[in-house]
mmCIF file of C-alpha atoms in Angstrom:
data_model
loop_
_atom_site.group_PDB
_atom_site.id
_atom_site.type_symbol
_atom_site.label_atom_id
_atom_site.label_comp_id
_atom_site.label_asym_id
_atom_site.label_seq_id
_atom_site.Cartn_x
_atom_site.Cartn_y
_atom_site.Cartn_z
ATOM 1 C CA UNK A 1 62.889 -16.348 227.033
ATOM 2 C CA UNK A 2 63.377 -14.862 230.573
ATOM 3 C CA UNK A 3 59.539 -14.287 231.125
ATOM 4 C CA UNK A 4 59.751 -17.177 233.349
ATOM 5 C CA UNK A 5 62.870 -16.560 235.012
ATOM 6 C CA UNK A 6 62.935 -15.731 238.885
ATOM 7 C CA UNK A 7 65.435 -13.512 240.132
ATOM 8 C CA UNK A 8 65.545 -12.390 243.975
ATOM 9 C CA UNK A 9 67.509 -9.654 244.518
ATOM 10 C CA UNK A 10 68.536 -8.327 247.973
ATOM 11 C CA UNK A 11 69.228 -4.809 247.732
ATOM 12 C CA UNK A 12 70.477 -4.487 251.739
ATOM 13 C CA UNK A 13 73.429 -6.651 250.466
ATOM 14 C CA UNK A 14 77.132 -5.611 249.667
ATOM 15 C CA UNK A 15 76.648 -7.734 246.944
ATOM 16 C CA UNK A 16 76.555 -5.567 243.416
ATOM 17 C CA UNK A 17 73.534 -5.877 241.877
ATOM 18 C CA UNK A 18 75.133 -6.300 238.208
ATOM 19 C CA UNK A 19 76.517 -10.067 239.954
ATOM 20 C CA UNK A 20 73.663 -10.887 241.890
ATOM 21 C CA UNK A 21 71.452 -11.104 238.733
ATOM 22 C CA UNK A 22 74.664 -12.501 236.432
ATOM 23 C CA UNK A 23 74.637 -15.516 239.253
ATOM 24 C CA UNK A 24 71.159 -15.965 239.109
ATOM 25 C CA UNK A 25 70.992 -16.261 235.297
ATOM 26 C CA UNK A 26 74.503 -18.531 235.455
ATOM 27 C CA UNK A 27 72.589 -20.975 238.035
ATOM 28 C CA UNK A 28 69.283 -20.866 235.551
ATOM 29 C CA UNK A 29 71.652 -21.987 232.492
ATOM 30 C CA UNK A 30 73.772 -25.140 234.810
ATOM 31 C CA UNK A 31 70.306 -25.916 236.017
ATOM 32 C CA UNK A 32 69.414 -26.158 232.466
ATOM 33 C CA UNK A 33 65.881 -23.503 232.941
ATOM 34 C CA UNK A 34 67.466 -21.692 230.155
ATOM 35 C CA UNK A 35 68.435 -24.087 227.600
ATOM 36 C CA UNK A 36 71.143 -23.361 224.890
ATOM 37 C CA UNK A 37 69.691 -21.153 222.341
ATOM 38 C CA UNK A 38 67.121 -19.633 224.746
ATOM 39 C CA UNK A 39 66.997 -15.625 223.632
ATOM 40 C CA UNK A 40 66.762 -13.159 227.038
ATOM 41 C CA UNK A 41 64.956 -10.532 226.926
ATOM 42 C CA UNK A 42 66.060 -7.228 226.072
ATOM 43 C CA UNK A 43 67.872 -4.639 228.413
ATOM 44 C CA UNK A 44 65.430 -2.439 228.771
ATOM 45 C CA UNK A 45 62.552 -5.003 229.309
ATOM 46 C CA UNK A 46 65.026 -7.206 232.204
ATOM 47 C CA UNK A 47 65.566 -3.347 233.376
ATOM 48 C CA UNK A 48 62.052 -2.840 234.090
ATOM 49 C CA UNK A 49 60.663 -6.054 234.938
ATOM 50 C CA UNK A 50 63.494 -6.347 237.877
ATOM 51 C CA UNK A 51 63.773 -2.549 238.818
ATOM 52 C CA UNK A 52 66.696 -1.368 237.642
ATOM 53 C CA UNK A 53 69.110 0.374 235.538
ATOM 54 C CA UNK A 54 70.064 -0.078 232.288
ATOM 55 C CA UNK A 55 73.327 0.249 232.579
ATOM 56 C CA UNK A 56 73.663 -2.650 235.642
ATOM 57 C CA UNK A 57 71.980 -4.975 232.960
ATOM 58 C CA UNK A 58 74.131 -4.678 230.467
ATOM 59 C CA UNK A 59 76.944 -5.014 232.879
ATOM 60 C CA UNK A 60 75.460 -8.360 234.206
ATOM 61 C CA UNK A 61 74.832 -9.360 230.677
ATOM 62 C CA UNK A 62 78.548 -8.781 229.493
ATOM 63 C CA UNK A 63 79.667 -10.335 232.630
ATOM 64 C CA UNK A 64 77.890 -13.754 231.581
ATOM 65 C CA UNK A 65 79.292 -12.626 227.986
ATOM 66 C CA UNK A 66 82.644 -12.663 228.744
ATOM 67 C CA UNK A 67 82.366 -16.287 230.969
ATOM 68 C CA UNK A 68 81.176 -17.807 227.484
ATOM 69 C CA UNK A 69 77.587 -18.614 228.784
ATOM 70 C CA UNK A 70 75.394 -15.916 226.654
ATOM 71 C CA UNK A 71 76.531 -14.669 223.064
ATOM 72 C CA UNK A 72 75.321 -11.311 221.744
ATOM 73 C CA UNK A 73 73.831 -11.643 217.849
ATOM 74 C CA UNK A 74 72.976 -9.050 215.374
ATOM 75 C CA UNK A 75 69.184 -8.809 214.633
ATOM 76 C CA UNK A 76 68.563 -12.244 217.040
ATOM 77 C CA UNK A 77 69.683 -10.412 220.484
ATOM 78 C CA UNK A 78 71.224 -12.229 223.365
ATOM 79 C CA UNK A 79 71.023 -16.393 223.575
ATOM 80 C CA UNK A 80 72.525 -18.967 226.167
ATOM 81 C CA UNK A 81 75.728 -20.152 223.819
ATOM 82 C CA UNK A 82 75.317 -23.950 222.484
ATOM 83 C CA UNK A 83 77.389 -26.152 224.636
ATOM 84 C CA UNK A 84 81.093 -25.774 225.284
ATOM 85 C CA UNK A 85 83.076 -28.235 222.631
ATOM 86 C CA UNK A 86 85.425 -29.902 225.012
ATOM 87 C CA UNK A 87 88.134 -31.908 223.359
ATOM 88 C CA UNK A 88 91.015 -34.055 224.913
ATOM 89 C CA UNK A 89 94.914 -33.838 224.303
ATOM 90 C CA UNK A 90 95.255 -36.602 221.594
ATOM 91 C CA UNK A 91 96.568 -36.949 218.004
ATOM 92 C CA UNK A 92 93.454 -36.554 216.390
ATOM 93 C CA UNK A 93 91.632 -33.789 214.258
ATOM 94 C CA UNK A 94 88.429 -31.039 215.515
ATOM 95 C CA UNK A 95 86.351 -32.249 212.754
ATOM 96 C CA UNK A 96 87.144 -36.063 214.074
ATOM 97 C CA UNK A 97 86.592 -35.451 217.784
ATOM 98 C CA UNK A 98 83.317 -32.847 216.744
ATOM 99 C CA UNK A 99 81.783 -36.103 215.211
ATOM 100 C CA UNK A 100 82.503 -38.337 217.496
ATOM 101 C CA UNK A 101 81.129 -36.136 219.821
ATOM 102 C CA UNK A 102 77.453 -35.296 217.857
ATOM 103 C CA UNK A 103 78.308 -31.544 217.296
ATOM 104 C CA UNK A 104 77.612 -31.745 213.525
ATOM 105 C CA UNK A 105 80.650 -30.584 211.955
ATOM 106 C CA UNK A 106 80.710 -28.317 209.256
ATOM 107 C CA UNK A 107 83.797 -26.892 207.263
ATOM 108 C CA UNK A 108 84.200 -23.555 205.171
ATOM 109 C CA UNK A 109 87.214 -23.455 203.269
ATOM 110 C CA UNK A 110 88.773 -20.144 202.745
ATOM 111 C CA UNK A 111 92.132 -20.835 201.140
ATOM 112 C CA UNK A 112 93.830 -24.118 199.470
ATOM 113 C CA UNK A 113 97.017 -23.417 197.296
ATOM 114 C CA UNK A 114 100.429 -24.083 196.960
ATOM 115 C CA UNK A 115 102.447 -21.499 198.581
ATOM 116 C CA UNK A 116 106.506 -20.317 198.979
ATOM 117 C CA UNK A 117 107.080 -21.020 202.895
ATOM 118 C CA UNK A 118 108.366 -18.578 205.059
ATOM 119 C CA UNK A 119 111.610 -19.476 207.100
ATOM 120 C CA UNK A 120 110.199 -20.295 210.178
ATOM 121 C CA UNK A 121 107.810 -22.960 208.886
ATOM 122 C CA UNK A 122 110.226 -24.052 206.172
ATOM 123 C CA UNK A 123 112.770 -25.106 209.266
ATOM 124 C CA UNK A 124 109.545 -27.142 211.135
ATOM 125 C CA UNK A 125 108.326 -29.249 207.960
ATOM 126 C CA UNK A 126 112.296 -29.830 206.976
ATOM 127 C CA UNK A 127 112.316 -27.853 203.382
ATOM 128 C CA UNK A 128 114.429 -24.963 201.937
ATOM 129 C CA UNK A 129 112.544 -21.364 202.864
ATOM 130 C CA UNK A 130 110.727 -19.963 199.460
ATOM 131 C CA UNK A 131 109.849 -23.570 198.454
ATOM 132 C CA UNK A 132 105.956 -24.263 197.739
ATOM 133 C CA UNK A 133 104.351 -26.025 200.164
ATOM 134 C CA UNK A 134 100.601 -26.450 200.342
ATOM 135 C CA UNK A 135 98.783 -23.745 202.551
ATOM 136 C CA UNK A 136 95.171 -24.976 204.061
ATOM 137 C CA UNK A 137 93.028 -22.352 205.900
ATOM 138 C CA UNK A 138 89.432 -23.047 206.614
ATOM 139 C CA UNK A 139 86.402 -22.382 209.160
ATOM 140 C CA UNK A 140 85.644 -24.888 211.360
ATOM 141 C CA UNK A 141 82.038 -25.120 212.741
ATOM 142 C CA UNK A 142 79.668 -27.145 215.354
ATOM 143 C CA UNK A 143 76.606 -27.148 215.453
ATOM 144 C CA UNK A 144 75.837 -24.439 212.980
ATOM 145 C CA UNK A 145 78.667 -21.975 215.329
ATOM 146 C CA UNK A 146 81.983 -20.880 213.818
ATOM 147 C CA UNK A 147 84.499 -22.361 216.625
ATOM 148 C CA UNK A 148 87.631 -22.167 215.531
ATOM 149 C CA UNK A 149 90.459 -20.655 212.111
ATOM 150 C CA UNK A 150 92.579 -23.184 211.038
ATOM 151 C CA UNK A 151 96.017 -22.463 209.570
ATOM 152 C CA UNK A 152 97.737 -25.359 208.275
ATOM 153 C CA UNK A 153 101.355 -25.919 206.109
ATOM 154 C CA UNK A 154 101.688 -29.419 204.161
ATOM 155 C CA UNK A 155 104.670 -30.926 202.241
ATOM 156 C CA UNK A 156 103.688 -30.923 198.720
ATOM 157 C CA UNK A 157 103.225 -34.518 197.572
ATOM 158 C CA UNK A 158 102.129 -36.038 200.559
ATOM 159 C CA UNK A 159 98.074 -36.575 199.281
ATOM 160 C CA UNK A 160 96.071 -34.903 196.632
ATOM 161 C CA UNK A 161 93.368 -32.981 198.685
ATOM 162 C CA UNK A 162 90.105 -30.954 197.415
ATOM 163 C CA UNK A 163 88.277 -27.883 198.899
ATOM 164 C CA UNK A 164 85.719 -30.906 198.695
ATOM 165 C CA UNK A 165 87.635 -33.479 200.864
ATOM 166 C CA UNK A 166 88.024 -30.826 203.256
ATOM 167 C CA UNK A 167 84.468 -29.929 203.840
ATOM 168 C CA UNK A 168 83.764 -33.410 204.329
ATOM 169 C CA UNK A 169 86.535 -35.131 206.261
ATOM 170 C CA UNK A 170 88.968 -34.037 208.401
ATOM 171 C CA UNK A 171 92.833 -33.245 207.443
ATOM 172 C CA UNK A 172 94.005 -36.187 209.387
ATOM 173 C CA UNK A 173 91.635 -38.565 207.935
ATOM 174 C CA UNK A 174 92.214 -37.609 204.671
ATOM 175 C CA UNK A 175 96.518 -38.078 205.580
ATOM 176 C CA UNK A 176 96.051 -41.706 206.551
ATOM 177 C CA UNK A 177 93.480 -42.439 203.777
ATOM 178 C CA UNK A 178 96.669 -41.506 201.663
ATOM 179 C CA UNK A 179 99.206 -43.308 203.772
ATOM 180 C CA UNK A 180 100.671 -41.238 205.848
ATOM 181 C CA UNK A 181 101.206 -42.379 209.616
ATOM 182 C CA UNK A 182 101.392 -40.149 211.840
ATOM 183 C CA UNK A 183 103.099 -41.120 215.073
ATOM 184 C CA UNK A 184 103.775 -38.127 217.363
ATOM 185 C CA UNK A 185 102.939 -34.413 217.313
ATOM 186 C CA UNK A 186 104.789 -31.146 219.158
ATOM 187 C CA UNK A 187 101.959 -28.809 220.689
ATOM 188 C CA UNK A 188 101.671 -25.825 222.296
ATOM 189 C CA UNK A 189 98.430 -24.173 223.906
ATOM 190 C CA UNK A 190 97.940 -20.516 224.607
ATOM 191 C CA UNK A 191 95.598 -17.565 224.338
ATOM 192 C CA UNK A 192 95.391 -13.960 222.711
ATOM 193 C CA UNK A 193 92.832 -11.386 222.117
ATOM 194 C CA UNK A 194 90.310 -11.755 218.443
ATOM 195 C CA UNK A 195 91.798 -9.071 215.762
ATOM 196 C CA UNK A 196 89.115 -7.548 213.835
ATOM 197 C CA UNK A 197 90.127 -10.548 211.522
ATOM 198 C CA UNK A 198 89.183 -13.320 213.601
ATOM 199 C CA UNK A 199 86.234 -11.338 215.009
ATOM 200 C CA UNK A 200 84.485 -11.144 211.762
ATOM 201 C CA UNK A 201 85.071 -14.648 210.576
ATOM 202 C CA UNK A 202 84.279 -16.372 214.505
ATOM 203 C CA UNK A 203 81.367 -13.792 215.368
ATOM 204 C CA UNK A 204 82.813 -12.585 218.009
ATOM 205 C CA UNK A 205 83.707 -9.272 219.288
ATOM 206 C CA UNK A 206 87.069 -7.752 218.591
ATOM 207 C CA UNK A 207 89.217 -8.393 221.996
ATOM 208 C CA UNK A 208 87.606 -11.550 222.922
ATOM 209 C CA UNK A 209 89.372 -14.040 224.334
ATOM 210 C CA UNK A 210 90.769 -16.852 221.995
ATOM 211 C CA UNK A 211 92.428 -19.949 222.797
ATOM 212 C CA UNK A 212 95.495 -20.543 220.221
ATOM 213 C CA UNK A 213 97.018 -24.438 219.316
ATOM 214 C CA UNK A 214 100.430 -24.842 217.394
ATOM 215 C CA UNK A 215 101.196 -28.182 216.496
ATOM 216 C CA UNK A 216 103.561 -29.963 214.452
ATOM 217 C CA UNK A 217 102.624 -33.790 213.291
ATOM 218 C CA UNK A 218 105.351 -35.808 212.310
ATOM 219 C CA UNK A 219 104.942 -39.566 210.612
ATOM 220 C CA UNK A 220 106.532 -42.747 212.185
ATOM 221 C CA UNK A 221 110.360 -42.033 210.031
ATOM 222 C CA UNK A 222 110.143 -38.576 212.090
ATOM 223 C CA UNK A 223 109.554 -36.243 208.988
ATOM 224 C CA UNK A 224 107.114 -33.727 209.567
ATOM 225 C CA UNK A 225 103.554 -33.512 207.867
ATOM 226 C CA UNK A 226 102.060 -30.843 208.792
ATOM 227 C CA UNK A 227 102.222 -27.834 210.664
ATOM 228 C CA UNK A 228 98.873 -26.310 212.498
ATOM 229 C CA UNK A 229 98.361 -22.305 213.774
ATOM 230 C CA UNK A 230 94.533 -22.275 215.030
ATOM 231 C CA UNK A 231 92.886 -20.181 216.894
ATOM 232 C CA UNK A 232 89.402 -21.291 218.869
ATOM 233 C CA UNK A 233 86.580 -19.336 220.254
ATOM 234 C CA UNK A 234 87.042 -19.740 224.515
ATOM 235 C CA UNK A 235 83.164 -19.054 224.720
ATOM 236 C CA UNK A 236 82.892 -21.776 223.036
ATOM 237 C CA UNK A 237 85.772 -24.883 223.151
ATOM 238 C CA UNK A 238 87.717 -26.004 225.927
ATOM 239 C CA UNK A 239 90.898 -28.392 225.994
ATOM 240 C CA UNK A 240 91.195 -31.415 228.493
ATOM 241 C CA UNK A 241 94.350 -33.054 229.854
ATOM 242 C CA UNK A 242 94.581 -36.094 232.071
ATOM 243 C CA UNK A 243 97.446 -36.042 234.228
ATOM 244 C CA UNK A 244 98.727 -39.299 235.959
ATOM 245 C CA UNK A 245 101.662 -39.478 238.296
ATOM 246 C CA UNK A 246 104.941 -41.692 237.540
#
């Protein structure tokens, strides 16, 4: 709760209010006063308790929003988001990398079937367009949060996977349990606004940022495996690269 929560404003300065009490919060969540999880107190309360309007608190409230450090929830109110999920560049899977890391993976899975492949993909994974291929979609989660809508296009015949294998082991894992090696994977990193689609299914609100991941995995004879589309909550996951000069 913010009961405890000092904020100093100084009204002389050019300084908006809306920012000087969205900095002050920011500082009390890196400081870690306000742990993840912590619930502020409503508008109207912060409103009267620091003399102001309502409509500057909500602004400084969507302003922390929209950085990823508070999350608004139906019936809870607004709570300092669980720790960013920051994952490196590598040829592994989320639900690998979210164990590794203690964020208590979880895995809904929304769709597992054979499917005829549209051109596009058919050209990636190497077979004729209107062929079956297996189609994967599923909810990833951490630590109880929806992070991220996975999209993924298989050969057929490359392992026998359940709904049940999914939700407890990542897609990789599962791969090289049945043999496959993968060697080297295509990807490419970018960003578009949640449909009312991806809203629903991440929590979030419709037009919030997303971070989006293509990749293609191919297997050490260079034949493709698997093709990813996913789509990750930017409030909530973050992507690291390590550069080194040659």
């Amino acid at each position: 709760m913010t009961a405890n929560l000092a904020i100093d404003l100084d009204r002389s300065s050019p300084v908006p209010l809306y920012f000087q009490v969205a900095e002050q919060i920011a500082e009390a969540i890196r400081r870690g006063d306000l742990a993840p999880g912590s619930r502020l107190d409503n508008e109207i309360l912060l409103a009267d308790k620091l003399g102001l309007s309502r409509p500057t608190i909500r602004q400084a409230i969507q302003y922390l929003v929209d950085k990823g450090l508070l999350v608004r929830k139906r019936g809870v109110g607004t709570q300092v988001v669980h720790g960013q999920v920051k994952r490196s560049v590598e040829l592994t899977s989320l639900y690998d990398d979210l164990r590794r890391s203690g964020q208590e993976p979880a895995t809904q899975v929304l769709a597992l079937e054979p499917r005829p492949v549209e051109e596009g993909i058919a050209a990636i994974l190497g077979v004729e367009p209107g062929s079956e291929v297996l189609y994967v979609e599923r909810l990833r989660f951490a630590a109880g949060e929806p992070l991220a809508l996975m999209h993924n296009w298989l050969p057929t015949g490359l392992a026998q996977i359940t709904a049940a294998d999914l939700e407890a082991r990542g897609l990789y894992e599962l791969l090289r349990g049945a043999g496959v090696r993968m060697r080297v994977a295509n990807q490419r990193i970018g960003a578009r606004a949640a449909n009312q689609a991806d809203a629903k299914l991440l929590d979030e609100r419709r037009g919030a940022p997303l971070l989006t991941m293509i990749r293609t995995t191919y297997d050490d004879q260079g034949r493709a495996v698997e093709h990813g589309s996913h789509v990750y909550r930017a409030s909530h996951y973050s992507l690291e690269v390590t550069l080194i000069e040659r």
